[in-house]
């Protein structure tokens, strides 16, 4: 039970952080306008306590910044390994035009 709660909280933190990084220097309003959603929705999704993720919306955010959202299943061991190597750099996504 604890493992699942940890994994859910970790996933929410990662997604919220990546959305903030994806937004970059844009304001939440500018990003919302680019994506075609309300600023309040961007604000909610950037909150680590938010958990009502929709893959449709995450894909829409990604497409607006010319990147890909990829959800995947992993073991708890892989989650722990990945969490140890976590950094802002590891979560930053390059748009297609800057992708080597």
C-alpha atoms as a printed R data frame, in Angstrom:
    type eleno elety resid chain resno      x      y       z
1   ATOM     1    CA   UNK     A     1  0.000  0.000   0.000
2   ATOM     2    CA   UNK     A     2  2.830  2.396   0.882
3   ATOM     3    CA   UNK     A     3  4.662  1.592  -2.373
4   ATOM     4    CA   UNK     A     4  1.617  2.491  -4.416
5   ATOM     5    CA   UNK     A     5  1.065  5.756  -2.539
6   ATOM     6    CA   UNK     A     6  4.742  6.666  -3.008
7   ATOM     7    CA   UNK     A     7  4.582  5.839  -6.719
8   ATOM     8    CA   UNK     A     8  1.425  7.924  -7.212
9   ATOM     9    CA   UNK     A     9  2.908 10.929  -5.404
10  ATOM    10    CA   UNK     A    10  6.164 10.563  -7.324
11  ATOM    11    CA   UNK     A    11  4.302 10.440 -10.656
12  ATOM    12    CA   UNK     A    12  2.282 13.548  -9.769
13  ATOM    13    CA   UNK     A    13  5.450 15.418  -8.836
14  ATOM    14    CA   UNK     A    14  7.223 14.405 -12.041
15  ATOM    15    CA   UNK     A    15  4.302 15.351 -14.276
16  ATOM    16    CA   UNK     A    16  3.729 18.697 -12.530
17  ATOM    17    CA   UNK     A    17  7.447 19.515 -12.734
18  ATOM    18    CA   UNK     A    18  7.651 18.580 -16.398
19  ATOM    19    CA   UNK     A    19  4.639 20.759 -17.202
20  ATOM    20    CA   UNK     A    20  6.352 23.715 -15.484
21  ATOM    21    CA   UNK     A    21  9.532 23.006 -17.425
22  ATOM    22    CA   UNK     A    22  7.579 22.536 -20.653
23  ATOM    23    CA   UNK     A    23  5.952 25.936 -20.137
24  ATOM    24    CA   UNK     A    24  9.421 27.455 -19.814
25  ATOM    25    CA   UNK     A    25  9.472 31.242 -19.636
26  ATOM    26    CA   UNK     A    26  5.876 31.587 -20.830
27  ATOM    27    CA   UNK     A    27  3.290 32.711 -18.323
28  ATOM    28    CA   UNK     A    28  0.597 30.215 -17.422
29  ATOM    29    CA   UNK     A    29 -1.841 32.323 -19.463
30  ATOM    30    CA   UNK     A    30  0.410 32.293 -22.542
31  ATOM    31    CA   UNK     A    31  0.874 28.536 -22.255
32  ATOM    32    CA   UNK     A    32 -2.857 27.998 -21.729
33  ATOM    33    CA   UNK     A    33 -3.627 30.054 -24.836
34  ATOM    34    CA   UNK     A    34 -1.086 28.048 -26.844
35  ATOM    35    CA   UNK     A    35 -2.634 24.760 -25.721
36  ATOM    36    CA   UNK     A    36 -6.234 25.976 -25.898
37  ATOM    37    CA   UNK     A    37 -7.150 25.510 -22.246
38  ATOM    38    CA   UNK     A    38 -7.811 27.847 -19.306
39  ATOM    39    CA   UNK     A    39 -4.980 29.315 -17.234
40  ATOM    40    CA   UNK     A    40 -6.569 27.880 -14.102
41  ATOM    41    CA   UNK     A    41 -6.187 24.385 -15.587
42  ATOM    42    CA   UNK     A    42 -2.466 24.965 -16.200
43  ATOM    43    CA   UNK     A    43 -2.134 26.193 -12.622
44  ATOM    44    CA   UNK     A    44 -3.881 23.075 -11.312
45  ATOM    45    CA   UNK     A    45 -1.745 20.733 -13.415
46  ATOM    46    CA   UNK     A    46  1.450 22.378 -12.154
47  ATOM    47    CA   UNK     A    47  0.431 21.551  -8.581
48  ATOM    48    CA   UNK     A    48  2.094 18.387  -7.249
49  ATOM    49    CA   UNK     A    49 -1.113 17.523  -5.397
50  ATOM    50    CA   UNK     A    50 -3.131 17.365  -8.622
51  ATOM    51    CA   UNK     A    51 -3.928 13.834  -9.715
52  ATOM    52    CA   UNK     A    52 -6.667 14.086 -12.323
53  ATOM    53    CA   UNK     A    53 -4.306 13.640 -15.271
54  ATOM    54    CA   UNK     A    54 -5.818 12.877 -18.630
55  ATOM    55    CA   UNK     A    55 -3.522 11.332 -21.211
56  ATOM    56    CA   UNK     A    56 -5.446 13.280 -23.849
57  ATOM    57    CA   UNK     A    57 -4.579 16.587 -22.157
58  ATOM    58    CA   UNK     A    58 -0.956 15.573 -21.507
59  ATOM    59    CA   UNK     A    59 -0.580 14.689 -25.198
60  ATOM    60    CA   UNK     A    60 -2.113 18.045 -26.088
61  ATOM    61    CA   UNK     A    61  0.386 19.891 -23.869
62  ATOM    62    CA   UNK     A    62  3.225 17.955 -25.468
63  ATOM    63    CA   UNK     A    63  2.038 18.651 -29.013
64  ATOM    64    CA   UNK     A    64  1.787 22.382 -28.279
65  ATOM    65    CA   UNK     A    65  5.515 22.352 -27.443
66  ATOM    66    CA   UNK     A    66  6.445 19.930 -30.266
67  ATOM    67    CA   UNK     A    67  7.404 17.065 -27.968
68  ATOM    68    CA   UNK     A    68  5.831 13.696 -27.106
69  ATOM    69    CA   UNK     A    69  4.057 12.491 -23.983
70  ATOM    70    CA   UNK     A    70  4.866  8.846 -23.362
71  ATOM    71    CA   UNK     A    71  3.247  7.050 -20.455
72  ATOM    72    CA   UNK     A    72  4.786  3.749 -19.467
73  ATOM    73    CA   UNK     A    73  4.558  1.002 -16.886
74  ATOM    74    CA   UNK     A    74  7.647  0.283 -14.747
75  ATOM    75    CA   UNK     A    75  8.564 -1.902 -11.785
76  ATOM    76    CA   UNK     A    76  9.025 -0.389  -8.317
77  ATOM    77    CA   UNK     A    77 12.752 -1.109  -8.593
78  ATOM    78    CA   UNK     A    78 13.030  0.860 -11.815
79  ATOM    79    CA   UNK     A    79 11.067  3.700 -10.236
80  ATOM    80    CA   UNK     A    80 13.547  3.849  -7.355
81  ATOM    81    CA   UNK     A    81 16.543  3.759  -9.699
82  ATOM    82    CA   UNK     A    82 15.064  6.531 -11.782
83  ATOM    83    CA   UNK     A    83 14.232  8.647  -8.709
84  ATOM    84    CA   UNK     A    84 17.859  8.506  -7.536
85  ATOM    85    CA   UNK     A    85 19.078  9.977 -10.828
86  ATOM    86    CA   UNK     A    86 16.369 12.617 -10.986
87  ATOM    87    CA   UNK     A    87 17.321 16.206 -11.759
88  ATOM    88    CA   UNK     A    88 15.833 19.206 -13.516
89  ATOM    89    CA   UNK     A    89 18.126 18.465 -16.443
90  ATOM    90    CA   UNK     A    90 16.791 14.910 -16.669
91  ATOM    91    CA   UNK     A    91 13.216 16.258 -16.794
92  ATOM    92    CA   UNK     A    92 13.828 19.026 -19.324
93  ATOM    93    CA   UNK     A    93 12.490 18.210 -22.777
94  ATOM    94    CA   UNK     A    94 14.029 19.612 -25.938
95  ATOM    95    CA   UNK     A    95 11.571 20.628 -28.675
96  ATOM    96    CA   UNK     A    96 11.901 18.885 -32.032
97  ATOM    97    CA   UNK     A    97 13.842 21.800 -33.565
98  ATOM    98    CA   UNK     A    98 16.550 21.496 -30.876
99  ATOM    99    CA   UNK     A    99 16.576 17.708 -30.588
100 ATOM   100    CA   UNK     A   100 19.897 16.259 -31.766
